[in-house]
Short mmCIF file of C-alpha atoms and ligand atoms in Angstrom, two decimals:
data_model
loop_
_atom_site.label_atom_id
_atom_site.label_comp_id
_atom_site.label_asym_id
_atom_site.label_seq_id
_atom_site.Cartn_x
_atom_site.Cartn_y
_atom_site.Cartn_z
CA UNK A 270 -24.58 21.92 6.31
CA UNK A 271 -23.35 19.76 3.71
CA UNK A 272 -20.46 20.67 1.80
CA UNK A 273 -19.71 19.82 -2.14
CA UNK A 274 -16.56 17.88 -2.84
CA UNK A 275 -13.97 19.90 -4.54
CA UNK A 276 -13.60 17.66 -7.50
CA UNK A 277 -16.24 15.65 -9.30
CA UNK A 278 -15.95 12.01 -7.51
CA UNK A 279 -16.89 10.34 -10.80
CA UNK A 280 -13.36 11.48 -11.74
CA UNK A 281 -12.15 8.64 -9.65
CA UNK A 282 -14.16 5.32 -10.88
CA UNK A 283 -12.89 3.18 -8.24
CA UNK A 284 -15.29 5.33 -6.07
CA UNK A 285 -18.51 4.41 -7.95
CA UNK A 286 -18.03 0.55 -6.89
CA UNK A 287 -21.01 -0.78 -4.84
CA UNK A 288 -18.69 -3.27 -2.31
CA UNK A 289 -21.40 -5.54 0.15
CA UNK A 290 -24.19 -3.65 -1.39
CA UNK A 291 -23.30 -0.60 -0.01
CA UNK A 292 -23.14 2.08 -2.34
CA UNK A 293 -21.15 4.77 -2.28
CA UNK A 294 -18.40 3.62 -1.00
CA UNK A 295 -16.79 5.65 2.00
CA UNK A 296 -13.08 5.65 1.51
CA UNK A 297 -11.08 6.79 4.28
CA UNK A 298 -8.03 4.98 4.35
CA UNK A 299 -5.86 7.90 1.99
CA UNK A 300 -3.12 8.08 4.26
CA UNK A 301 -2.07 4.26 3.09
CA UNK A 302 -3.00 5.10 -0.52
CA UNK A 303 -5.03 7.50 -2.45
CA UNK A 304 -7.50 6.43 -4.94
CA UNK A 305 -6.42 7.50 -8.92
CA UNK A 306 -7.82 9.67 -11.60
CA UNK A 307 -8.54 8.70 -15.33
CA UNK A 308 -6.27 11.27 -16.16
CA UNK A 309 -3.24 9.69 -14.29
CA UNK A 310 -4.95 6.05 -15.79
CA UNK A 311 -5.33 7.38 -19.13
CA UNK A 312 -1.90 8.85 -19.57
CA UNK A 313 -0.26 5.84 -18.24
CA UNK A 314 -2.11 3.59 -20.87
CA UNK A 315 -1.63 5.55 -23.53
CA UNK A 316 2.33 5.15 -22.92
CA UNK A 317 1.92 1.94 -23.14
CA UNK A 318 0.01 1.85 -26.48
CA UNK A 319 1.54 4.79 -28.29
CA UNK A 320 5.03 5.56 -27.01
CA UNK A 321 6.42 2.58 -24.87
CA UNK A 322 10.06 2.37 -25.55
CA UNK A 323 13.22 2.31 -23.18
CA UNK A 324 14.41 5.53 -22.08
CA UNK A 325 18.22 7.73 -22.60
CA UNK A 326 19.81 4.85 -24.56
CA UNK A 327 17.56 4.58 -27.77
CA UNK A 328 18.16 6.32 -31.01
CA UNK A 329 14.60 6.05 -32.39
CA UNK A 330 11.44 7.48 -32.63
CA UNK A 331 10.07 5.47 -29.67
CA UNK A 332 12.73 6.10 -27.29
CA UNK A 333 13.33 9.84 -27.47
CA UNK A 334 9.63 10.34 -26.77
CA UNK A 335 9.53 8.23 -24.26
CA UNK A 336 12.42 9.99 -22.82
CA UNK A 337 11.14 13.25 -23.63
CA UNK A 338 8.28 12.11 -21.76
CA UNK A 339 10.01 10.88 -18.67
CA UNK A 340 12.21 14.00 -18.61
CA UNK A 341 9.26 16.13 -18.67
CA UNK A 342 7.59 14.32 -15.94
CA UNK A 343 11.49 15.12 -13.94
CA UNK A 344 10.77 18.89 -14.70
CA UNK A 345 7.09 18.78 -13.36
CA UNK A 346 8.33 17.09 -9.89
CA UNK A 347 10.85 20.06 -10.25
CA UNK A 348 8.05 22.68 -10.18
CA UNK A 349 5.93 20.51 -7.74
CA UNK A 350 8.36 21.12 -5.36
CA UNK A 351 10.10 24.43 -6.17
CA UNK A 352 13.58 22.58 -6.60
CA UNK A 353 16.58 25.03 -8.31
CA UNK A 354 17.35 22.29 -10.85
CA UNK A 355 16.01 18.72 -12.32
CA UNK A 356 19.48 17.65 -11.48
CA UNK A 357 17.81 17.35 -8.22
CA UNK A 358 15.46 15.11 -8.32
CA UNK A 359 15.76 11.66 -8.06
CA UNK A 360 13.10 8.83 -9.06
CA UNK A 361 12.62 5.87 -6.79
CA UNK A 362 10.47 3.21 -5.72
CA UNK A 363 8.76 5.83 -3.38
CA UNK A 364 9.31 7.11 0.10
CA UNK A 365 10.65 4.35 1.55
CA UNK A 366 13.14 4.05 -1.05
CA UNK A 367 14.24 7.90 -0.81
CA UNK A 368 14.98 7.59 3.05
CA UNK A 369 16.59 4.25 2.56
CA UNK A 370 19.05 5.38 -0.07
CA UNK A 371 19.73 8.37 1.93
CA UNK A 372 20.87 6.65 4.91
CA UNK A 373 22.75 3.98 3.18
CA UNK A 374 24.37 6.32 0.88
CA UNK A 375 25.02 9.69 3.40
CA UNK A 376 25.42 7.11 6.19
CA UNK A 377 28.59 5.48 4.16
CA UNK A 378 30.09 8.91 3.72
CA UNK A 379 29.67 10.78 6.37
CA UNK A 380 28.88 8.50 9.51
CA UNK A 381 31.21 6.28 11.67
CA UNK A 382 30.71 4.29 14.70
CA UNK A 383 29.25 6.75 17.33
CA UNK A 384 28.11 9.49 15.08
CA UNK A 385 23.98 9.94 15.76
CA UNK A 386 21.06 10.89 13.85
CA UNK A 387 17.60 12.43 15.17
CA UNK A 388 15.11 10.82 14.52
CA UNK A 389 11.70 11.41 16.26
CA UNK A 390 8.78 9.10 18.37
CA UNK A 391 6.29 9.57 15.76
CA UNK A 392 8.38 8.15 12.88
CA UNK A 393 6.88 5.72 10.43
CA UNK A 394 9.20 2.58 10.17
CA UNK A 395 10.51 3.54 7.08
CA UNK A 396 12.10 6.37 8.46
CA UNK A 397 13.45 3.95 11.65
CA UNK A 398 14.72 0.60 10.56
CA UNK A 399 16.87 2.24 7.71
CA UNK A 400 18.95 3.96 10.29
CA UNK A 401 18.66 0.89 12.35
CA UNK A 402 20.41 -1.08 9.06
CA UNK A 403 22.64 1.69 9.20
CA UNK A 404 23.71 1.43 12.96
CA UNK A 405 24.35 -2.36 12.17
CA UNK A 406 26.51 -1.48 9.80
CA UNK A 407 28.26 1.49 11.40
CA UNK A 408 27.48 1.27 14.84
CA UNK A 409 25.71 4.96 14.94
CA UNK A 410 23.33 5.93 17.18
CA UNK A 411 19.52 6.97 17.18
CA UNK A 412 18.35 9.82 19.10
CA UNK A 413 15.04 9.99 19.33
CA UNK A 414 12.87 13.09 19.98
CA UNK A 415 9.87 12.65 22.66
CA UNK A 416 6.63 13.79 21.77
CA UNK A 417 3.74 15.28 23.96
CA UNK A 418 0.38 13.52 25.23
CA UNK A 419 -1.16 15.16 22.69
CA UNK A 420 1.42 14.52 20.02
CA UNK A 421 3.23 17.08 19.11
CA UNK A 422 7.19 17.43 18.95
CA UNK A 423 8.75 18.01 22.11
CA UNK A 424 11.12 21.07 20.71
CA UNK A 425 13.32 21.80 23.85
CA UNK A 426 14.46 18.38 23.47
CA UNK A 427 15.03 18.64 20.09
CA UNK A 428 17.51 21.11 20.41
CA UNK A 429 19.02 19.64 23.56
CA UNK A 430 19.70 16.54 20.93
CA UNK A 431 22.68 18.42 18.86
CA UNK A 432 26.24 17.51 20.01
CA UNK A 433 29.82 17.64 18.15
CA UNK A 434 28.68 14.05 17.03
CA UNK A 435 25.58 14.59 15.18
CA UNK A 436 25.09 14.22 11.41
CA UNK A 437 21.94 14.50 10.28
CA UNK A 438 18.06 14.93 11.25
CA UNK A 439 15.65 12.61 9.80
CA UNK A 440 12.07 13.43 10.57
CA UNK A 441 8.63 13.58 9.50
CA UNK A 442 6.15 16.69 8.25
CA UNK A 443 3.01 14.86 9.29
CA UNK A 444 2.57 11.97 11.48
CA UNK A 445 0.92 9.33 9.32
CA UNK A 446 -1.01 8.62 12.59
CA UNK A 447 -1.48 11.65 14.49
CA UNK A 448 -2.07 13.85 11.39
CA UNK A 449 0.52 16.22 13.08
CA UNK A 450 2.12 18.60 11.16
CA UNK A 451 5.36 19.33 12.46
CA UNK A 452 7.40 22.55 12.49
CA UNK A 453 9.88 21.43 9.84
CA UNK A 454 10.53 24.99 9.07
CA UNK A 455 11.95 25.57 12.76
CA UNK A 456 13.45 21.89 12.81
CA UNK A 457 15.63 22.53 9.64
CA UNK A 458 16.73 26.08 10.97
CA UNK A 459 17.61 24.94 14.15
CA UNK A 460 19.55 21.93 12.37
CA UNK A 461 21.64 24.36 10.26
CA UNK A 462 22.65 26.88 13.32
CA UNK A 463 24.63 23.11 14.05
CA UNK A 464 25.79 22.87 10.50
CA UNK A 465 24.15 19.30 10.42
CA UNK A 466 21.77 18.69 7.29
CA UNK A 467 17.68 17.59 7.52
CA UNK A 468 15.91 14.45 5.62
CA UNK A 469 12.34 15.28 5.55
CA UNK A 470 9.91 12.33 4.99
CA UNK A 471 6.89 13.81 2.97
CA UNK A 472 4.99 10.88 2.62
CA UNK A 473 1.66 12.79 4.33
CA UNK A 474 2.41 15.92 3.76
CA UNK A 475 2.88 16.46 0.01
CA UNK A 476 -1.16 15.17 -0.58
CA UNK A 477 -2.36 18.35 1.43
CA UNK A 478 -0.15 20.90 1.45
CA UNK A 479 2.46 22.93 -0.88
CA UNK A 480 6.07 21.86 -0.11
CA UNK A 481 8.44 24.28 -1.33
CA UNK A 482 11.78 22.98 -0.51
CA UNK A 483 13.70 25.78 -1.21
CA UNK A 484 11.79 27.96 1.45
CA UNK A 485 12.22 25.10 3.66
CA UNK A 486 15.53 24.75 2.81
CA UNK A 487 15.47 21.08 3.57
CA UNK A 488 18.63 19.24 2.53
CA UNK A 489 16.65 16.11 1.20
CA UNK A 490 13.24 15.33 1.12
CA UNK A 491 11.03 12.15 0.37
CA UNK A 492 7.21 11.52 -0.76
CA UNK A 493 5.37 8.43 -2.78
CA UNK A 494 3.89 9.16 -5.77
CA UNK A 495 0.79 6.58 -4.86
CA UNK A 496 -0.08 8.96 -1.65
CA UNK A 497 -0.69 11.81 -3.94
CA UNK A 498 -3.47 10.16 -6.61
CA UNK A 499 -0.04 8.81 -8.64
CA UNK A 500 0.57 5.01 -9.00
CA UNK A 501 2.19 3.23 -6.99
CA UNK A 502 6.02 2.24 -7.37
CA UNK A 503 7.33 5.59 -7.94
CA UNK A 504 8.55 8.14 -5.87
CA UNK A 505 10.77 11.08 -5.14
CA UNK A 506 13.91 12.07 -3.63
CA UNK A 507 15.30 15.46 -3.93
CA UNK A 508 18.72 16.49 -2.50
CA UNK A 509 20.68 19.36 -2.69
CA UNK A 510 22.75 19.33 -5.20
CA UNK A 511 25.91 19.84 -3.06
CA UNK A 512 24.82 16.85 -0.97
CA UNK A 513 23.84 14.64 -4.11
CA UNK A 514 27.13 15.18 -5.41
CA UNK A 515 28.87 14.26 -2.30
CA UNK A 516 27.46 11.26 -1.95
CA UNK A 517 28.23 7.57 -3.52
CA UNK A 518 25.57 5.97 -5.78
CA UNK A 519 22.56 3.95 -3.99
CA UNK A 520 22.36 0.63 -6.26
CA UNK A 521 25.37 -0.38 -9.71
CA UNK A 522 24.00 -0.79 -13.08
CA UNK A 523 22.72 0.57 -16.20
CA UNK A 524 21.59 4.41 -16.22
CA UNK A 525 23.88 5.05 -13.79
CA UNK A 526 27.32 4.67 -15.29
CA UNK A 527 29.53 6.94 -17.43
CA UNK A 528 31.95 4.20 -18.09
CA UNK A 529 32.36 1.09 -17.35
CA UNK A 530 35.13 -1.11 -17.44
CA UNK A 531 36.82 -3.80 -14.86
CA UNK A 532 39.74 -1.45 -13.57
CA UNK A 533 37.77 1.46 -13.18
CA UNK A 534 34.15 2.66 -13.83
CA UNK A 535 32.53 6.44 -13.62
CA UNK A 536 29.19 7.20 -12.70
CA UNK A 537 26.72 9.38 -14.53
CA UNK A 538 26.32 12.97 -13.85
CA UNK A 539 23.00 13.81 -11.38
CA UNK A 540 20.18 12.51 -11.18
CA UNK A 541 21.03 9.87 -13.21
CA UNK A 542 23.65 8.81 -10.86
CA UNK A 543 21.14 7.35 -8.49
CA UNK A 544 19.20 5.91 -10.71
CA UNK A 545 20.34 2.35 -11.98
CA UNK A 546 18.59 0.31 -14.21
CA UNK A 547 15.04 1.00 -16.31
CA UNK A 548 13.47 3.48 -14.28
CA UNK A 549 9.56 3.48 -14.73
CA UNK A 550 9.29 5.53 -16.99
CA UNK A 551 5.35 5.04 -17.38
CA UNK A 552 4.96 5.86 -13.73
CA UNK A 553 6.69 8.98 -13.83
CA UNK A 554 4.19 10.09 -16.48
CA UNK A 555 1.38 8.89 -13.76
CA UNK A 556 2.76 10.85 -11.61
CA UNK A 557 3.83 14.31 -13.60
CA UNK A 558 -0.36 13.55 -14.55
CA UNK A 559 -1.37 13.56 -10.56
CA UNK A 560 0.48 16.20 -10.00
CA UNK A 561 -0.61 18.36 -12.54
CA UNK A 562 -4.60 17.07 -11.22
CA UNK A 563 -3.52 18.64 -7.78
CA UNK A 564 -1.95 21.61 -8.99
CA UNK A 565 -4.62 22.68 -11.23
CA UNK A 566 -7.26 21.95 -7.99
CA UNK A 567 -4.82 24.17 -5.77
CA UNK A 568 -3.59 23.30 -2.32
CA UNK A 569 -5.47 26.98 -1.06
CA UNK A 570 -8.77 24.75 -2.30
CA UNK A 571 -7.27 21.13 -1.12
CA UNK A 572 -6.16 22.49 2.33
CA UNK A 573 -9.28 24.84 2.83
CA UNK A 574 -11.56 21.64 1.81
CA UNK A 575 -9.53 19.54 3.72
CA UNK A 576 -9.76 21.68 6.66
CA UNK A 577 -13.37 21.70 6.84
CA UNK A 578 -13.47 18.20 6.89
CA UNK A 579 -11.04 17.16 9.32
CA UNK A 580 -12.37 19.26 12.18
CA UNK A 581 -16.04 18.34 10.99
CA UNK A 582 -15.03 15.00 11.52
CA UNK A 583 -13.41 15.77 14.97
CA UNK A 584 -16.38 17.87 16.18
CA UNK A 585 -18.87 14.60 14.76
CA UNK A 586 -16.49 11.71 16.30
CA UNK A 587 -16.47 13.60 19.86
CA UNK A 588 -19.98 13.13 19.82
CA UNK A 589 -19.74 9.18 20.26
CA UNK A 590 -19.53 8.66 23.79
CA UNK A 591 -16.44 6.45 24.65
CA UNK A 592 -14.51 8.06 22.12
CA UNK A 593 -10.42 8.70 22.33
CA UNK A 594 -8.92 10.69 19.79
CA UNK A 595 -5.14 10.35 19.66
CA UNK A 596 -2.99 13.56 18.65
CA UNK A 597 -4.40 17.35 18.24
CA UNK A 598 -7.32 17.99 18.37
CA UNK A 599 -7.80 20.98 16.34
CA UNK A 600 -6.74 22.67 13.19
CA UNK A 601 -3.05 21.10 13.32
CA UNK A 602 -4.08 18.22 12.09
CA UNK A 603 -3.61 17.18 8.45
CA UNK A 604 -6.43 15.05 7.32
CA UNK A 605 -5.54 11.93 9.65
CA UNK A 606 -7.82 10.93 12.63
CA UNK A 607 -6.91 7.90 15.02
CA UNK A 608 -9.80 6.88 17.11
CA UNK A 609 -10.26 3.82 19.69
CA UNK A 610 -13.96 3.64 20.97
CA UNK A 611 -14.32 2.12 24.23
CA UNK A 612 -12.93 -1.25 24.19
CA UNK A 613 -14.46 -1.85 20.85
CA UNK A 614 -10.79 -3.77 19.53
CA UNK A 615 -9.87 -1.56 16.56
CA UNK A 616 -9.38 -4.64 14.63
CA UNK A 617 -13.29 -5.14 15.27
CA UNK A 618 -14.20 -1.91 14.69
CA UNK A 619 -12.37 -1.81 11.30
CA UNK A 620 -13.88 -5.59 10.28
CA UNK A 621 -17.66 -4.16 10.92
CA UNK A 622 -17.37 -0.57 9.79
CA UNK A 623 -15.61 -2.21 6.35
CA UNK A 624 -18.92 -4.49 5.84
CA UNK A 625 -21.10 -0.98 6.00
CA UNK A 626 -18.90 0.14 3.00
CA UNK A 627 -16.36 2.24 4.91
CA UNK A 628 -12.89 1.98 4.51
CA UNK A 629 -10.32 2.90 7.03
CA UNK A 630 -7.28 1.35 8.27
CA UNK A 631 -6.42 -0.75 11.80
CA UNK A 632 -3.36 -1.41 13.44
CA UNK A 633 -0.23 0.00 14.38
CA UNK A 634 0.07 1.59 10.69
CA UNK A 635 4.11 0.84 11.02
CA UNK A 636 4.97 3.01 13.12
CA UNK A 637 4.97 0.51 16.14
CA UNK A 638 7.43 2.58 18.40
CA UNK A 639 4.65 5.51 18.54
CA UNK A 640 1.90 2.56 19.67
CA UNK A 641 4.47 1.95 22.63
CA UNK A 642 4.82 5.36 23.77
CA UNK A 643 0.87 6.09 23.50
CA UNK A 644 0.16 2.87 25.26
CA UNK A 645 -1.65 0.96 22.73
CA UNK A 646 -1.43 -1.49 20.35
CA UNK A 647 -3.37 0.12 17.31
CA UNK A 648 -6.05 2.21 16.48
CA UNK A 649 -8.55 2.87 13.79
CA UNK A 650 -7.54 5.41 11.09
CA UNK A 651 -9.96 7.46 9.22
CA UNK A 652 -7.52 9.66 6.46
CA UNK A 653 -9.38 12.33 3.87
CA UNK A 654 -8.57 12.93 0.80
CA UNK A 655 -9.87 15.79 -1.51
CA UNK A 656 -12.66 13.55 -3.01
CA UNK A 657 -14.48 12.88 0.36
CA UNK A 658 -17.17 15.12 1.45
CA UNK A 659 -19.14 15.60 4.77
CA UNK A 660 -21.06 13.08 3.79
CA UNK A 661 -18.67 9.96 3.96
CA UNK A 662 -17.99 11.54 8.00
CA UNK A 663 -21.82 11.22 8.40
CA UNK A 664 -21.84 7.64 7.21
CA UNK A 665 -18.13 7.08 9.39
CA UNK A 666 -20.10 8.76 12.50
CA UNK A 667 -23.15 6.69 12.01
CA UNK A 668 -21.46 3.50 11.24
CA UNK A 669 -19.26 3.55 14.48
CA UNK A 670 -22.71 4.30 16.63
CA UNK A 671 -24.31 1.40 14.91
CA UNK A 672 -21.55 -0.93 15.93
CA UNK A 673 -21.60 0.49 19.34
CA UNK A 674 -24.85 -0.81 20.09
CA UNK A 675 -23.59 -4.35 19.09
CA UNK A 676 -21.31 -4.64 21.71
N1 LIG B 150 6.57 7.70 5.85
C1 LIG B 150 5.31 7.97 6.18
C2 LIG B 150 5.03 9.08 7.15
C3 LIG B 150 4.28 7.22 5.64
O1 LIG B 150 3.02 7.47 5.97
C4 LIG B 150 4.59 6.18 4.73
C5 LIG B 150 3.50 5.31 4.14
N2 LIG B 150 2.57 4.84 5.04
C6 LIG B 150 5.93 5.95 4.41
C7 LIG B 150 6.89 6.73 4.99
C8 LIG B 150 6.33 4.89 3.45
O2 LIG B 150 5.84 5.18 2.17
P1 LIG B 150 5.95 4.10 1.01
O3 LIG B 150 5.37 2.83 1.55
O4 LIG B 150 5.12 4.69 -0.10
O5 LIG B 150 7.38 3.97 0.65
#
């Protein structure tokens, strides 16, 4: 059976390229970054050539639109993710960013030497080495939660974890390698019976599914604008207010400030209090576009789409003899599949499946600790997004038996 993407691919030009004469091009690497509509394109150029003008300080034309603009984008991030209030959400660079600034800044006022944070095995880096520049600086401590052969949270440990010295939980929804989705419902809730708060890194999640963060009731949470057909450099952290206000600002500068003079200086009321300097403004109008794309799609479509092709994929790549699939193997997994086939090198497999027009990704995709506890150095990554069909599996499936026979 073949199955009709949910959106018209020719939305997405980038798809239409012909790269070593192979035409259409199979991309499957959406977990590192998703390809982007005109729409986002178009409404980002326009900026430029029609409103472009700095934001919140300017008393003309220009700059109120502009900031009407950016503002806008603030309250469709809002709605995105079911926040109470705008106040709440905070533009960055993009995940990274939001996880960073929430260790530095909720790591300088609540954590001292000893204190710990959970963390998990299947982190990404991001979500690892900012606690690690915390624990430098503060001598905390990492606890990390084990996961199962198969990838999957161990849970009894998690709550085994919580002691009169624990602070906060950082983990992830999905595993950018696994494709796990993890119960961040029962994490949170299990956080809060210990009064500690939860960082949620939504980097993998937010593409595929609908994040409502007050029925979570996540104390923070993180995602990348460029993972969710938005452009890359911007990003997303919300906080609860009460947190937010709690904590000191990330970075100094402009945007930030109430008043400034040498003796004393006051910082701006939320968001803005996190945000110093020109924020990109143009971006955030990329992304309010992307996420009005996805919204008007609708994740029931996007999941139920995604679905289909995920365990199509599984039931297709089972089929190649040789072949190890790391992390569920069933309907738990959010459009992420890491393969090794045989002992084809991933690296190899990657390099000869990319000259047959397929993209995927190799490697340890930074999250090296995970590599470690599965026993390998990398894998190859094949990540759907709502613009592949059944089709680009077929040509994945065929590909990898056609490189099998060369070795
Ligand atoms: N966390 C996870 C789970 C990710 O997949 C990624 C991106 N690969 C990140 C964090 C970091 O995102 P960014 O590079 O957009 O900041």
């Amino acid at each position: 059976m073949q199955t009709m993407p949910i959106i018209r691919k020719d939305d997405f030009p980038i798809l239409q390229k012909v790269i070593y004469g192979k035409y259409p091009l199979v991309y499957l690497d959406n977990a590192a970054t998703t390809q982007k509509p005109r729409q986002v394109v178009e409404a980002m150029t326009e900026e430029y050539y029609n409103v472009n003008a700095n934001v919140h300080r300017g008393v003309h034309f220009l700059s109120q639109q502009a900031t009407e603009l950016h503002e806008a984008s603030r309250e469709t991030v809002r709605r995105f993710l079911n926040a109470r209030s705008t106040s709440e959400i905070v533009f960055t660079r993009g995940t990274t960013e939001s996880i960073n600034l929430v260790a530095s800044c909720f790591g300088q006022a609540f954590m001292k030497e000893g204190d710990e944070v959970i963390l998990s095995e299947m982190e990404h880096h991001s979500n690892i080495v900012s606690w690690q520049l915390l624990q430098a600086r503060k001598g905390i401590r990492l606890r990390i939660v084990p996961i199962t052969d198969d990838g999957q949270l161990k849970m009894e440990e998690y709550e085994k974890f919580f002691n009169e010295r624990t602070r906060i939980v950082s983990i992830t929804h999905v595993s950018n390698v696994l494709g796990t989705v993890n119960p961040v419902k029962d994490i949170i809730r299990i956080a809060h019976e210990h009064s500690v708060p939860v960082l949620i890194d939504g980097a993998q999640s937010t593409p595929h599914m609908t994040v409502d963060v007050q029925g979570l009731d996540c104390d923070f949470f993180a995602f990348s604008g460029h993972k969710i057909y938005g452009p890359t450099g911007i990003g997303v952290l919300y906080g609860k207010e009460e947190w937010l206000e709690r904590i000191p600002p990330y970075m100094g500068g402009g945007e930030m400030i109430k008043s400034v003079s040498f003796e004393k200086t006051t910082f701006n009321e939320l968001p803005y209090k996190f945000e110093a300097g020109t924020p990109d403004y143009i971006a955030s109008t990329g992304l309010a576009k992307a996420l009005d794309y996805v919204t008007s799609i609708g994740f029931d479509a996007i999941e139920a789409h995604e679905k289909d092709l995920t365990s199509y994929a599984l039931q297709r790549l089972m089929e190649v003899e040789g072949m190890k699939i790391y992390g569920p193997h069933d309907q738990k997994t959010a459009a992420v599949i890491s393969f090794q086939v045989g002992n084809i090198h991933h690296l190899d497999m990657g390099t000869l499946l990319d000259r047959l027009g397929i993209a995927v990704r190799t490697g340890h995709h930074c999250a090296e600790p995970l590599m470690r506890r599965l026993g390998i150095e990398g894998t190859c990554r094949a990540s759907f997004a709502l613009y592949n069909t059944r089709e680009d599996i077929d040509a994945l499936v065929e590909g990898i038996q056609r490189i099998k026979k060369m070795f």
